[in-house]
Structure formats: structure tokens, C-alpha cells
XYZ file of C-alpha atoms in Angstrom:
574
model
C 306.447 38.465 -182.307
C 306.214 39.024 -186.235
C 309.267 40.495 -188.926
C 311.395 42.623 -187.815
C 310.893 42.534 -183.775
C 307.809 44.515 -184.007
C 304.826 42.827 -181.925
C 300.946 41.913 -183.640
C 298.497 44.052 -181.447
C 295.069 44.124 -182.261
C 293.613 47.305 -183.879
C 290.166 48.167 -182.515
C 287.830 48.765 -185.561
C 286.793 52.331 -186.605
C 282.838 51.443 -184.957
C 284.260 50.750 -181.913
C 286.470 53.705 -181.745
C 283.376 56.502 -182.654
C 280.921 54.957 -180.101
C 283.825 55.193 -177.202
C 284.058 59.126 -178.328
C 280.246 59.380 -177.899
C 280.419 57.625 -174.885
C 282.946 60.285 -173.607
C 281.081 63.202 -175.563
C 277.888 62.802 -173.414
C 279.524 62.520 -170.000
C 279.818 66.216 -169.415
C 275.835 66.431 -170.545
C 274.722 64.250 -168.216
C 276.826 66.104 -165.445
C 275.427 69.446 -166.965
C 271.911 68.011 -166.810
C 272.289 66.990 -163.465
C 273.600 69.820 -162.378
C 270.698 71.734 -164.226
C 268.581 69.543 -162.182
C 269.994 70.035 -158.625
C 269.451 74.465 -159.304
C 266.209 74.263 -160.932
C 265.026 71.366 -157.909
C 266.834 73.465 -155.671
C 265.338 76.989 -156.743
C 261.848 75.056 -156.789
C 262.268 73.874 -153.046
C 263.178 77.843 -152.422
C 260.029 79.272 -154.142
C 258.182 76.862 -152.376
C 259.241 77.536 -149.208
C 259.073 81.361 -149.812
C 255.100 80.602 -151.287
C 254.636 78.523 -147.817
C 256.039 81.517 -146.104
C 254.085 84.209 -148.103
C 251.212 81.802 -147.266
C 251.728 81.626 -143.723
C 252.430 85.161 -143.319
C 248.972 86.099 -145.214
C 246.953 83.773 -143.204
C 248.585 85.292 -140.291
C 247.419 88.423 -141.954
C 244.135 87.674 -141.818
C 243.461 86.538 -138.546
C 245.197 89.667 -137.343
C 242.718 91.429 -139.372
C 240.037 89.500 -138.512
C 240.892 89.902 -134.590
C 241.174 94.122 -135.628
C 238.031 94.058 -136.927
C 236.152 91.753 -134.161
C 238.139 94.569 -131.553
C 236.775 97.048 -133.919
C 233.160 95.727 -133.614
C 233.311 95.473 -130.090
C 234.490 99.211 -129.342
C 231.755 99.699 -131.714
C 229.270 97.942 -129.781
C 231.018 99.552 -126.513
C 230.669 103.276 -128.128
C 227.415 102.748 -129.748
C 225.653 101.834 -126.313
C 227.545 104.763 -124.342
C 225.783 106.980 -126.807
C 222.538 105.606 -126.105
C 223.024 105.813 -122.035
C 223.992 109.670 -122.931
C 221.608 110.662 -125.142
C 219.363 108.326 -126.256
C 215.797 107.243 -125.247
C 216.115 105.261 -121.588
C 213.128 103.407 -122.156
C 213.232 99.958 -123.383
C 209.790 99.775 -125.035
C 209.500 98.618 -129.022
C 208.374 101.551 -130.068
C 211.346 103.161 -128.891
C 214.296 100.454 -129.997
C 213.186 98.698 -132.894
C 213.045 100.669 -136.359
C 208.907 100.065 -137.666
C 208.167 100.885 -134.196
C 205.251 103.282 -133.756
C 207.706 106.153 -132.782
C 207.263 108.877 -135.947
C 210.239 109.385 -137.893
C 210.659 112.946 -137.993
C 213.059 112.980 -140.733
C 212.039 111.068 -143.258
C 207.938 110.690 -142.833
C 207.899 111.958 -145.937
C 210.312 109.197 -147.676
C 209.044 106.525 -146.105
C 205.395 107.152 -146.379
C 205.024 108.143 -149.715
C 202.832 105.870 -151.918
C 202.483 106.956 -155.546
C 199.265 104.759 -155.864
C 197.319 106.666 -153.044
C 193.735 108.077 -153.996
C 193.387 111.891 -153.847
C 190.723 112.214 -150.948
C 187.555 114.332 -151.518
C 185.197 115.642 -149.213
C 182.848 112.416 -150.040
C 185.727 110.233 -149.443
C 187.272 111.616 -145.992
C 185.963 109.969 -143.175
C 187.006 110.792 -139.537
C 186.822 108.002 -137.449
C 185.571 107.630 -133.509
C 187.687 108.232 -130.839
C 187.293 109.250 -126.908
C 189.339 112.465 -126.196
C 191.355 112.199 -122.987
C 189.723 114.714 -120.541
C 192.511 117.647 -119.762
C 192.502 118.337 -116.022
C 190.232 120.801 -114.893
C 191.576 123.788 -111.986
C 189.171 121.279 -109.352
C 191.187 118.602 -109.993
C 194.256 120.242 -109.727
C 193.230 121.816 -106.201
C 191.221 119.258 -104.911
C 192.900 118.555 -102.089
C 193.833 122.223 -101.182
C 192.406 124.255 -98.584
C 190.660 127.026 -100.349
C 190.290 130.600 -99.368
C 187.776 133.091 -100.021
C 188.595 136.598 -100.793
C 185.735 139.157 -101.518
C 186.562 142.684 -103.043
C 184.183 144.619 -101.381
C 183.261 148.300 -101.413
C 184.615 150.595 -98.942
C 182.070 152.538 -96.853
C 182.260 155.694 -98.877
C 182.117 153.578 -102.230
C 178.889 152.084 -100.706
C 176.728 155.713 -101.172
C 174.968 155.848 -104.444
C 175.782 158.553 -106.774
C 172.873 158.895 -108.028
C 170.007 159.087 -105.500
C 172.498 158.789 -102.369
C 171.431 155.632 -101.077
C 173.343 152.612 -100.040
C 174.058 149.719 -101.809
C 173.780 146.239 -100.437
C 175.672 143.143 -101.953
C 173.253 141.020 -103.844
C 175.814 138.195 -104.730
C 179.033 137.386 -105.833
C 180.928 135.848 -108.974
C 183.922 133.784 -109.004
C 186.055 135.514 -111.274
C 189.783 133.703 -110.870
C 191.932 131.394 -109.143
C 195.311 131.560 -107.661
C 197.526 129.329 -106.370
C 199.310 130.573 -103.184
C 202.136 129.532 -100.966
C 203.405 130.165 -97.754
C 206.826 129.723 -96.586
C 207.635 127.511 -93.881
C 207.703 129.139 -90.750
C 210.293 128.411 -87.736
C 209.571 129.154 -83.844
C 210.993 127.902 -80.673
C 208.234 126.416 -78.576
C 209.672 126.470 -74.176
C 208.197 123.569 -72.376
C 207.451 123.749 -68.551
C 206.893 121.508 -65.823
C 203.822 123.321 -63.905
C 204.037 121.818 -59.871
C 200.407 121.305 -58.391
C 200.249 121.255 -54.616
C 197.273 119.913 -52.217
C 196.723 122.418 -50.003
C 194.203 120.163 -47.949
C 196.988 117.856 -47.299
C 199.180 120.862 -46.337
C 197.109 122.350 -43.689
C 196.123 118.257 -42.209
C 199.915 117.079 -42.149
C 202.012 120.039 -43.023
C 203.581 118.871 -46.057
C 201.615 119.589 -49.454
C 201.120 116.468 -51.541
C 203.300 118.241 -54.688
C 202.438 116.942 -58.257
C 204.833 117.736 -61.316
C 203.539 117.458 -64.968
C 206.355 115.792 -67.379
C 207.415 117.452 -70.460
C 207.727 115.225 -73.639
C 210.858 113.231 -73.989
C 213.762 114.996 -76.404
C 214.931 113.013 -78.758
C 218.706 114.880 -77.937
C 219.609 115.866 -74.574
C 220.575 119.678 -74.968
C 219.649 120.191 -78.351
C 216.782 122.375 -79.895
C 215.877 119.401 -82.507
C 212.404 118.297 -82.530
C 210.343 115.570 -84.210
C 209.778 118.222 -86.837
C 212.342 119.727 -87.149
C 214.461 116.052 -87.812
C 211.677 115.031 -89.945
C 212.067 117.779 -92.277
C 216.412 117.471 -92.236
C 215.639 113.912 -93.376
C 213.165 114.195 -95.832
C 214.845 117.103 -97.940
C 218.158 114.921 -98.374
C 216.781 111.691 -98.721
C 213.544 112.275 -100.260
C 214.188 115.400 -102.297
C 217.898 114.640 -102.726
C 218.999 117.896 -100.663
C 222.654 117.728 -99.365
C 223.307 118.947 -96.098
C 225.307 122.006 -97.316
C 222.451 123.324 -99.300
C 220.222 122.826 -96.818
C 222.489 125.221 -94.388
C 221.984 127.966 -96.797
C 218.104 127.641 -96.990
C 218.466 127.994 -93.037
C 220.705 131.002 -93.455
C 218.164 132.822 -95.778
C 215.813 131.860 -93.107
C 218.210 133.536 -90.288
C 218.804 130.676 -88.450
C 222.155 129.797 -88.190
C 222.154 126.255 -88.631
C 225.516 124.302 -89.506
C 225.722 120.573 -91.512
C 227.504 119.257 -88.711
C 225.006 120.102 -86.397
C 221.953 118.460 -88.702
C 224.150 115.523 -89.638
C 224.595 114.751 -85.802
C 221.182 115.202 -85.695
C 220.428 112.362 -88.099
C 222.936 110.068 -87.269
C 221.711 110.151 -83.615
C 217.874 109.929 -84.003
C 218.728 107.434 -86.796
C 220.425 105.239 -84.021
C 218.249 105.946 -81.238
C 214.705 106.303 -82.302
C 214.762 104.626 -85.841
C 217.251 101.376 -85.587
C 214.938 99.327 -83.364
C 211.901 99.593 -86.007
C 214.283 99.250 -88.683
C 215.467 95.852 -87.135
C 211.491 94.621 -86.694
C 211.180 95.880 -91.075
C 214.096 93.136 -91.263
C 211.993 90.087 -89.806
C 208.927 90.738 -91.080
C 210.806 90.925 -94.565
C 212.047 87.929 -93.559
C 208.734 86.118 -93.777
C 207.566 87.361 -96.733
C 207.683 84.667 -99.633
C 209.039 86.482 -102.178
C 212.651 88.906 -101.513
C 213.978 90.992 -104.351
C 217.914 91.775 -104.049
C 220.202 94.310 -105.478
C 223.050 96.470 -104.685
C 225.039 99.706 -105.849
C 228.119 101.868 -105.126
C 228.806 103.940 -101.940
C 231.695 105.392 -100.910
C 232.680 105.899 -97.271
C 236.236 108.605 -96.477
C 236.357 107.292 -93.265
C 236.021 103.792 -93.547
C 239.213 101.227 -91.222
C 241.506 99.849 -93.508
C 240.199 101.766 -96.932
C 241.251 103.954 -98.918
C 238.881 107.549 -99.043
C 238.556 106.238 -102.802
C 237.378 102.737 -102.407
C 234.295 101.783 -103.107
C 231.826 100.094 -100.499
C 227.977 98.797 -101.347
C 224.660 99.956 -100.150
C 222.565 96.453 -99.939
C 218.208 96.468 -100.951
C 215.922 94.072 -100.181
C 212.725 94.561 -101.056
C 209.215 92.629 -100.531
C 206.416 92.681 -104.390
C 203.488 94.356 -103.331
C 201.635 90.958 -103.431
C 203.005 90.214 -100.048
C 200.114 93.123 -98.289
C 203.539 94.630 -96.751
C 205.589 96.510 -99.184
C 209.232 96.908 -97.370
C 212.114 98.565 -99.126
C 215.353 97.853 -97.231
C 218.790 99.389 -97.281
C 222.182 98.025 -95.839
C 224.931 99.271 -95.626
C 228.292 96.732 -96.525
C 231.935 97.271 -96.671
C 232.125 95.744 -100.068
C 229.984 93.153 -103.114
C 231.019 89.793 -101.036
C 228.105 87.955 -101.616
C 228.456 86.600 -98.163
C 226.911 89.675 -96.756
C 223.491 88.187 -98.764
C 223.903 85.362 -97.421
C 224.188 86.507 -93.755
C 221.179 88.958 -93.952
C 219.097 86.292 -95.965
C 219.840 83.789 -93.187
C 217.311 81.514 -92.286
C 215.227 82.320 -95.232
C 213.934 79.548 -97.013
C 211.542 81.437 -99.642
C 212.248 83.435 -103.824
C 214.611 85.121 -104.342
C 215.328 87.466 -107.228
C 218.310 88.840 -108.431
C 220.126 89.909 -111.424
C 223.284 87.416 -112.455
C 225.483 88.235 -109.832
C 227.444 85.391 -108.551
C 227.586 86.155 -105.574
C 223.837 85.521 -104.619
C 224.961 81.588 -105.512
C 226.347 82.016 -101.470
C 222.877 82.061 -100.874
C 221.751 78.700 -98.557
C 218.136 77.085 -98.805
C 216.444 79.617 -101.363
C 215.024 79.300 -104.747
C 216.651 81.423 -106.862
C 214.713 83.212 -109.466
C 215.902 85.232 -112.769
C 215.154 89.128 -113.566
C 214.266 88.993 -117.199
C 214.965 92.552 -117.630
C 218.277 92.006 -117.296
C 218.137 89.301 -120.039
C 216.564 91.907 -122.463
C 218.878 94.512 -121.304
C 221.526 91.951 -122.593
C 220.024 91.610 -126.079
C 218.853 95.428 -126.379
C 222.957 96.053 -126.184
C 223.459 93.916 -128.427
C 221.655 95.477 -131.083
C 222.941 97.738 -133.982
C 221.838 100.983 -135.085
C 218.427 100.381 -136.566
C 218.163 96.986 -136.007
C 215.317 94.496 -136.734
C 214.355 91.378 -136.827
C 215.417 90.824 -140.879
C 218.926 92.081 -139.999
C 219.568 91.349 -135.973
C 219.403 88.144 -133.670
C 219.836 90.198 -130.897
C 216.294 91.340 -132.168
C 214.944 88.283 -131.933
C 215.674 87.713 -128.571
C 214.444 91.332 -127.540
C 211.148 90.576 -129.232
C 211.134 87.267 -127.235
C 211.356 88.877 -124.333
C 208.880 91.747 -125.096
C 206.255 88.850 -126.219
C 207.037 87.518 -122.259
C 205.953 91.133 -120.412
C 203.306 91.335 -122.886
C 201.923 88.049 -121.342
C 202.776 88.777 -117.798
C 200.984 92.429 -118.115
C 197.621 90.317 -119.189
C 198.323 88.370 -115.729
C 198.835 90.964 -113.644
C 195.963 90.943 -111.944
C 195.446 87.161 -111.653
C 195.916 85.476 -108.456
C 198.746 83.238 -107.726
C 197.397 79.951 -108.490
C 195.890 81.225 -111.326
C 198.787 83.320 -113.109
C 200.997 80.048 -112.517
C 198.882 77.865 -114.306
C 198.486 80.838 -116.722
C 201.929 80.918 -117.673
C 202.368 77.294 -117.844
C 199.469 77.316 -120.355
C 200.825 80.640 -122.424
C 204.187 81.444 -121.660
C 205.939 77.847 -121.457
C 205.520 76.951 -125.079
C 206.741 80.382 -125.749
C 209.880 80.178 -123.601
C 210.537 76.425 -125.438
C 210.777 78.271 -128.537
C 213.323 80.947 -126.907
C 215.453 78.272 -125.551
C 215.330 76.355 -129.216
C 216.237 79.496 -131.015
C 218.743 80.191 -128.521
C 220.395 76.632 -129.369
C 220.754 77.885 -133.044
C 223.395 80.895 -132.832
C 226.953 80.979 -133.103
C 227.681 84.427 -131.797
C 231.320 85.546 -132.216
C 233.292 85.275 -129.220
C 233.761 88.344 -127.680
C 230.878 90.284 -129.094
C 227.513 91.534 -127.343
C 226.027 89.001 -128.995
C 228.186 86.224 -127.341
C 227.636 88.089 -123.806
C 223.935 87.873 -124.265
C 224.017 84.154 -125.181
C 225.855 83.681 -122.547
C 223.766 85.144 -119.913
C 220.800 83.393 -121.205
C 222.461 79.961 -120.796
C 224.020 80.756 -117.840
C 220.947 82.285 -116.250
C 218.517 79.108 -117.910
C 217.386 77.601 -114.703
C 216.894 81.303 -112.853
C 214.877 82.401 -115.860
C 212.319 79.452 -115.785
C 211.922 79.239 -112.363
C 208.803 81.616 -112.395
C 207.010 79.695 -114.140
C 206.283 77.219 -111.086
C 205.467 80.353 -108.794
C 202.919 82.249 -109.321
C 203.815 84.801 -106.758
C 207.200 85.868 -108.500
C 207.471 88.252 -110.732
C 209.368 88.182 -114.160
C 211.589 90.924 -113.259
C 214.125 92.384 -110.684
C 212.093 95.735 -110.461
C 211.082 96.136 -107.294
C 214.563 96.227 -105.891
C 215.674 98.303 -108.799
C 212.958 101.264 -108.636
C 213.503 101.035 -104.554
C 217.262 101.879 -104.873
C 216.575 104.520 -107.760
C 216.376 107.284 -105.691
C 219.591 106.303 -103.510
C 221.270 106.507 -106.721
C 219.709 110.031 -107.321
C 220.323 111.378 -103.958
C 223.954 109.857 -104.380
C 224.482 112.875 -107.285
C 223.582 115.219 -104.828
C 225.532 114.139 -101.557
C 228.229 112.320 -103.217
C 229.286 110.415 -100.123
C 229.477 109.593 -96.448
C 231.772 110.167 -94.140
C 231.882 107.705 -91.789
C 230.679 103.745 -91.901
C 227.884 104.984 -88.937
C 226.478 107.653 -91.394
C 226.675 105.036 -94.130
C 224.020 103.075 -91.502
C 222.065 105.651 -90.326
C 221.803 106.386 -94.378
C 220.614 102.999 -94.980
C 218.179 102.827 -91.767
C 216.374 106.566 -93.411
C 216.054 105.397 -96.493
C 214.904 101.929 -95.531
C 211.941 104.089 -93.558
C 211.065 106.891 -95.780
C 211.074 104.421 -98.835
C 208.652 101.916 -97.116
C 206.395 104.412 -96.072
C 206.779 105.585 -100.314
C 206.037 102.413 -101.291
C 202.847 102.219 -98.713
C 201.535 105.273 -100.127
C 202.524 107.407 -97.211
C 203.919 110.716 -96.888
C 207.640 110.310 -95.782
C 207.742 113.671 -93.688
C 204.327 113.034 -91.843
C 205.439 109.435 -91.612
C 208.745 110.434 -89.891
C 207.583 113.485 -87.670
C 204.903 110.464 -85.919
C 207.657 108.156 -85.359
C 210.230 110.472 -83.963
C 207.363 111.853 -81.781
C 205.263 108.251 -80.548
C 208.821 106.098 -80.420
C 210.626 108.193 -77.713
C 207.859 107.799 -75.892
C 208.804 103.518 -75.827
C 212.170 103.906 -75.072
C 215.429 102.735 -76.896
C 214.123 98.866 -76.156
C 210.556 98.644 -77.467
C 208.629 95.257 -77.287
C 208.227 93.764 -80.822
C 204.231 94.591 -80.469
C 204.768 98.138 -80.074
C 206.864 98.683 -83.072
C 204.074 96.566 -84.931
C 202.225 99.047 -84.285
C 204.238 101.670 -86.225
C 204.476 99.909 -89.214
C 203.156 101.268 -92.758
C 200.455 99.179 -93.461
C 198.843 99.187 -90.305
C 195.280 101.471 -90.406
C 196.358 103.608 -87.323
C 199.121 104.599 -88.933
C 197.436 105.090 -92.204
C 194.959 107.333 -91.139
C 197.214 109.538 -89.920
C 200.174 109.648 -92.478
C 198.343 108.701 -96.170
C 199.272 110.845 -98.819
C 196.041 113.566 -99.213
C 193.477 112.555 -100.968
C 190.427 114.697 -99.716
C 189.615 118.401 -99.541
C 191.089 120.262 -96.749
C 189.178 122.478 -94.427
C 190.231 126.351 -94.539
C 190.864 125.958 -90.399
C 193.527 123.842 -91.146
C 195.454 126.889 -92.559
């Protein structure tokens, strides 16, 4: 301790005293600036979690949008080929589908055939070319297998005396000045059978007791009923030929006076249909049987009265139908409860040969056959697919139409081939072309959902049925067959609507089965049915498989008698 009590501290230096204020001075920076940097790292973390949301939310966007607009394509595609079942043209040529087809453009000829480098034609320039007129149909043609009748207009007696000398006049020949074409309405009358008894009186006056003989009518085909063969016959053929419900047929009878109800001419069918038709209609189903070749295809019926349904429900009518290659065209109907492709299966039974069918599923239930694609189908598939106007520059579903176009065009060049020969054929010609449908095929990336995507997936799907033709000759390309034989089903269904019980639904399928056969045999249904009902209640309700043999289409017998005309008729069969 110094002078006067007071104690020697050091004394900090005026340096040391300015950098401790500096030291304290940027304390509160640093805090600021951290601070500062905590907000803006903060604010930065929030804008970019706000840009990852804006971001997520617009990608969200757009594959909403791109769904709406993949929807909208598709209801598109959905309208666009309603329009064309409605009102377009139902055939599926080129000419008709693809624009530079050689359909005119009535619209815009003009436009599009303009060409301002064309050479004004003169009369040394114009040059017609060759061509073969197609004959129009003369009135012989037309009525050549008519009956004709002669009608002279002659002069009465007093027209015969001269008026100037007041001779007679004699007819020195005749000219043929017109031709008319007349009908006559059907005509209805009750023919009365009777049993006429013949007695021996020889054996009468020997014995006493006449040796009495009684003739036998013809069987009826109803007990109690006025229905004949004929009459049946021509019940049948207006409904299921001409596509004439019952109902309207009632009315024709009432114009006719004959009081006739629908009740009474559908028990009509339904019983002849089951008596006299079923057993031939079971033989059609064996000798379909053996045929090598069976197309397949089925559509809607619907049955009121049907166990365990609803009126509204839907049930199937089942066709089976042989090509014509077989020498025994049969179109058959059956009738099914519902599309279980076990019902196929169970009629198919124990055959072992082609079958073809569109890409049903259910035919897969099918045992021990080979099953063959309808390529119709598969350009159906790609003709839906295609936009208004399409072609090949601006469609792939073109492509695959004109694929498929190129394949008919080969198969109509081997039409007429034989069966070895159109296999080996269309190994030679329409293999390589198939290879380069399959390759293309591999190359698209369709968007899910689209036509597009349901064609390619048909096409794979349906691969192996597709290319099994082309290792039998004997099969065609296409379902057709089965789909032109249950056409007019589908026509008459417009008409009729429905059935009312399961056992019309059969007797349905059994008529149709016969008067499409005898169709596709080139017979005429109503002669065709008339014989039947007349010769088969003659067998029985049990006839031997070699009698009903003898009733089928194709034999010559039958032929003879029930071919569609084709020659001149003589005026006494008036």
C-alpha cells in the first residue's frame, strides 16, 4: 500500500480499453445477424415448401387433366362409333372407312380434284375408253320362272261382220302388246276326310259275314284341331322366315274371315315343333357333330316365364353352324338359360374337330377342340378404333385395318382352292404377311383405356386363335357363317320381341334350326316344311335314324321336290 493508505492498482491502457468496447459493440450485430439469418433461412424453408406444394399440387393437376382428357377421348371414341352403328355405312369395306377410298366425296369433288395444271380437252384429245356395259334385266328374266297366261282380246260376234262388204273376218295372227304381273291371294278351304268301308259280298253270301275293309285317313298332326301340314307350314314360315309376329298374323286371318287367335297358332307351333320336328332336329345335331369344321355364336333372348328369373332377364339363343365346304350346310339354334360357356361345352361334347368363335371366354370350357380365331372380329376391333377420317399417315388403328383387309384380299383369291391347296397357299402368301402384323403389333404403346389399347389387346390375346388357320385349310378366316345364320333371329327378334315360356324358346330354336338349313341348302323353307310335317307323321314320334336321313336338305329326293324355282312353270300348275 503506497502514501496516504491509498492502494497501487494497475490502470489498463487506453488500447485495451477501446478494443473491449468494440468487442461489446459487435455483440448485438452478431445476435442481429443471426437472428436475420434464422427469418430469412426460415422464410426460405417456407417458400420452399409452399413451391414443393404448388409443385405437387400442379403435377397433381395434370394428371387429373390428363385422366379428363383420356375419359374425354374415350366417350369420344364411345360416341363417335354409336354414330356410326346409327347412321353410318354398316359395311366394313375400304372404300367405305378409309378417307382416299374410292367412295366419291360429294362435298368437296370439286376441292379436292381440282388441278390448275390440267390440259383443256378438245375433241382430238378426248378419248373414251372400252368398257362392257352390265346387261339390265330384261321382263324374261324377271318372269322366267312364272307361269304365264295368255289373254287374247278378241272380237265379239257382231264386231266380227265387215262394214264394208258384210263379210266376216277371221284372225290372221296376234301381237304381244304388254305384260303384267298378276297375283292371287291365298286361298283357304276346309278339306273333310272319310274312311270309305269296302265289303266282300262273295264272302258274305259263302260264310255270312262280309270280309269289311276300311281305308285310313292321313295321320293329324293335332288330335282335334283343323291344322294341317299347310296350314303349320305357312304359321311358321311368316314369323320365322318373314319375321311376322303372331299378332299380326291374326289380323291377316281376320281380313281373311277366319277367326284365328295367336294362342291357337302358337299351340300349334309349339306342338308340331315337339312332335314332328324335334326328332330330325336331334339327327341335324349329330351329323353336325361330324363335320370338321363348327362355327359358334350366341345372342340375347328373353323368356317371361322362365323358373327362377326375372320377366327382364336375359337368356341366350345358342348357333352352330357347319362352312359349306362340309357338302351339308346345317344352321343350328339352342336355346340356353344364360352365356355359361358350359352349355358349349356340353353340346360340343365329344367333338374333337375346329372350332370358330369370336373371343368369348367362355368357349375356353371347350374340351379336345382346336380353337380357331374370327378375324372379323379383329378388324371390327381396329375399325372402332379409328377416328373420323382416318388413314394410314394419321391412324395405327389404320394400319391394322389395312392388315387385315390385305388378309380377305388373299383368302378371296383362295376361295376356290381345295383344302390342301389353300393351306399351303396361305403358308406361302399369307404367313409372311401375318409375321409382319404380329411385328408391327409389337411396336405400339396404345394408351390404356383407349380403343386402341382394346384392339391390341384382343390381338394378343386372340394370337394363337388367329394363326391357327393357317395349318387348316378347311377353316375359314372368319366367324361368318354363324353370324349371317343368326342374322335373321336377330331380325325376327324386332318383330316378336320375346317368348313366353322356356318350351317356346325350344320349339323357336328347333324352327329356325329347320327353316335356316333348308335356307342355307337352297331350299324353299315353306315347301321344305309343308313335306316334313306331311312325310314325318307318317314315321311316328320315334323314327329310325335312316328315315330321318332321308329328310335331310341335301339329300336329292328331297331336293327335287323343295329347291327354290329355277325353271319355267307350266300354266296347269295355276
Amino acid at each position: 500500500m503506497a502514501d496516504g493508505g491509498v492502494e497501487n492498482r494497475p490502470t489498463k491502457s487506453h488500447s485495451e480499453g477501446s478494443e473491449k468496447g468494440h468487442v461489446l459493440s459487435t455483440k448485438p450485430l452478431k445476435i442481429l445477424y443471426f437472428l436475420a439469418s434464422l427469418c430469412y433461412n426460415k422464410k426460405q424453408r417456407a417458400r420452399q415448401n409452399e413451391l414443393e406444394e404448388l409443385k405437387k399440387v400442379a403435377h397433381d393437376l395434370a394428371e387429373e387433366n390428363a385422366q379428363l382428357r383420356q375419359k374425354l377421348d374415350h366417350m369420344n371414341e364411345l360416341l363417335l362409333n354409336a354414330q356410326r352403328a346409327r347412321f353410318s355405312q354398316s359395311s366394313e369395306r375400304t372404300k367405305y372407312v378409309m378417307q382416299g377410298g374410292t367412295q366419291l366425296g360429294l362435298f368437296n369433288e370439286a376441292e379436292a380434284e381440282q388441278d390448275h395444271k390440267a390440259v383443256e380437252p378438245t375433241e382430238n384429245t378426248i378419248v373414251i375408253p372400252k368398257h362392257t356395259r352390265k346387261a339390265k334385266r330384261t321382263v324374261d328374266e324377271l318372269t322366267a320362272n312364272l307361269p304365264v297366261k295368255e289373254v287374247l282380246i278378241t272380237l265379239s260376234d257382231d264386231e266380227l261382220i265387215c262394214d264394208k262388204c258384210g263379210g266376216k273376218y277371221e284372225m290372221i295372227g296376234k301381237k304381244l302388246v304388254s305384260r303384267r304381273l298378276e297375283v292371287i291371294p291365298r286361298q283357304c278351304y276346309v278339306v273333310e276326310y272319310y274312311s270309305c268301308s269296302y265289303a266282300c259280298k262273295n264272302c258274305e253270301a259263302k260264310t255270312g259275314y262280309a270280309n269289311i275293309v276300311t281305308t285310313v285317313t292321313p295321320p293329324m298332326l293335332m288330335k282335334h284341331s283343323l291344322a294341317s301340314a299347310s296350314t303349320v307350314a305357312n304359321v311358321m314360315t311368316q314369323k320365322y322366315v318373314d319375321g311376322l309376329p303372331l299378332a299380326r298374323q291374326e289380323k291377316i286371318w281376320e281380313r281373311e274371315g277366319i277367326c284365328l287367335s295367336r294362342a291357337t297358332m302358337s299351340n300349334w307351333v309349339i306342338q308340331c315343333a315337339q312332335t314332328w320336328l324335334k326328332p330330325l332336329y336331334r339327327r341335324m345335331k349329330k351329323t353336325l357333330l361330324e363335320c370338321s369344321v363348327i362355327h359358334a355364336d350366341e345372342t340375347v333372348v328373353q323368356v317371361l316365364k322362365e323358373e327362377g328369373k326375372a320377366a327382364t332377364s336375359e337368356s341366350r339363343m345358342w348357333v352352330y353352324a357347319s362352312n359349306d365346304r362340309s357338302g351339308k350346310p346345317i344352321r343350328y339354334f339352342e336355346y340356353q338359360p344364360d352365356r355359361s360357356g358350359k352349355h358349349a361345352a356340353a353340346f360340343l361334347k365329344g367333338f374333337s374337330g375346329c372350332l370358330v368363335t369370336d373371343g368369348y371366354a367362355g368357349y375356353n370350357l371347350v374340351d379336345g377342340v382346336i380353337r380357331c380365331g374370327c378375324w372379323s372380329h379383329m378388324r371390327r376391333y381396329w375399325r372402332e378404333a379409328m377416328p373420323k377420317g382416318a388413314t394410314k399417315e394419321t391412324s395405327k388403328a389404320a394400319w391394322g385395318y389395312d392388315y387385315c383387309n390385305k388378309l380377305f384380299a388373299l383368302e378371296k383369291k383362295f376361295f376356290k382352292m381345295s383344302d390342301v391347296i389353300r393351306k399351303t397357299a396361305r403358308q406361302v402368301e399369307a404367313e409372311p404377311l401375318l409375321e409382319a402384323y404380329w411385328w408391327w403389333l409389337e411396336t405400339l404403346d396404345p394408351v390404356p383405356g383407349s380403343k386402341l389399347a382394346d384392339a391390341v389387346t384382343y390381338a394378343k390375346n386372340q394370337k394363337k386363335f388367329l394363326n391357327a388357320f393357317l395349318e387348316h385349310g378347311e377353316v375359314d378366316i372368319s366367324n361368318n357363317f354363324a353370324e349371317n345364320a343368326i342374322r335373321p333371329f336377330v331380325q325376327g327378334r324386332k318383330a316378336w320381341l320375346f317368348c313366353d315360356t322356356p318350351k317356346g324358346a325350344d320349339s323357336s330354336a328347333i324352327v329356325y334350326s329347320i327353316v335356316e338349313t333348308a335356307k342355307a341348302n337352297g331350299l324353299d323353307p315353306y315347301t321344305y316344311l309343308k313335306l316334313l310335317l306331311t312325310e314325318l307323321s307318317y314315321l311316328g314320334k320315334n323314327p329310325a335314324s335312316d328315315k330321318l336321313d332321308l329328310f335331310m336338305p341335301w339329300t336329292a329326293a328331297i331336293r327335287k321336290n323343295c329347291i327354290l324355282p329355277t325353271k319355267k312353270i307350266s300354266p296347269e300348275d295355276l
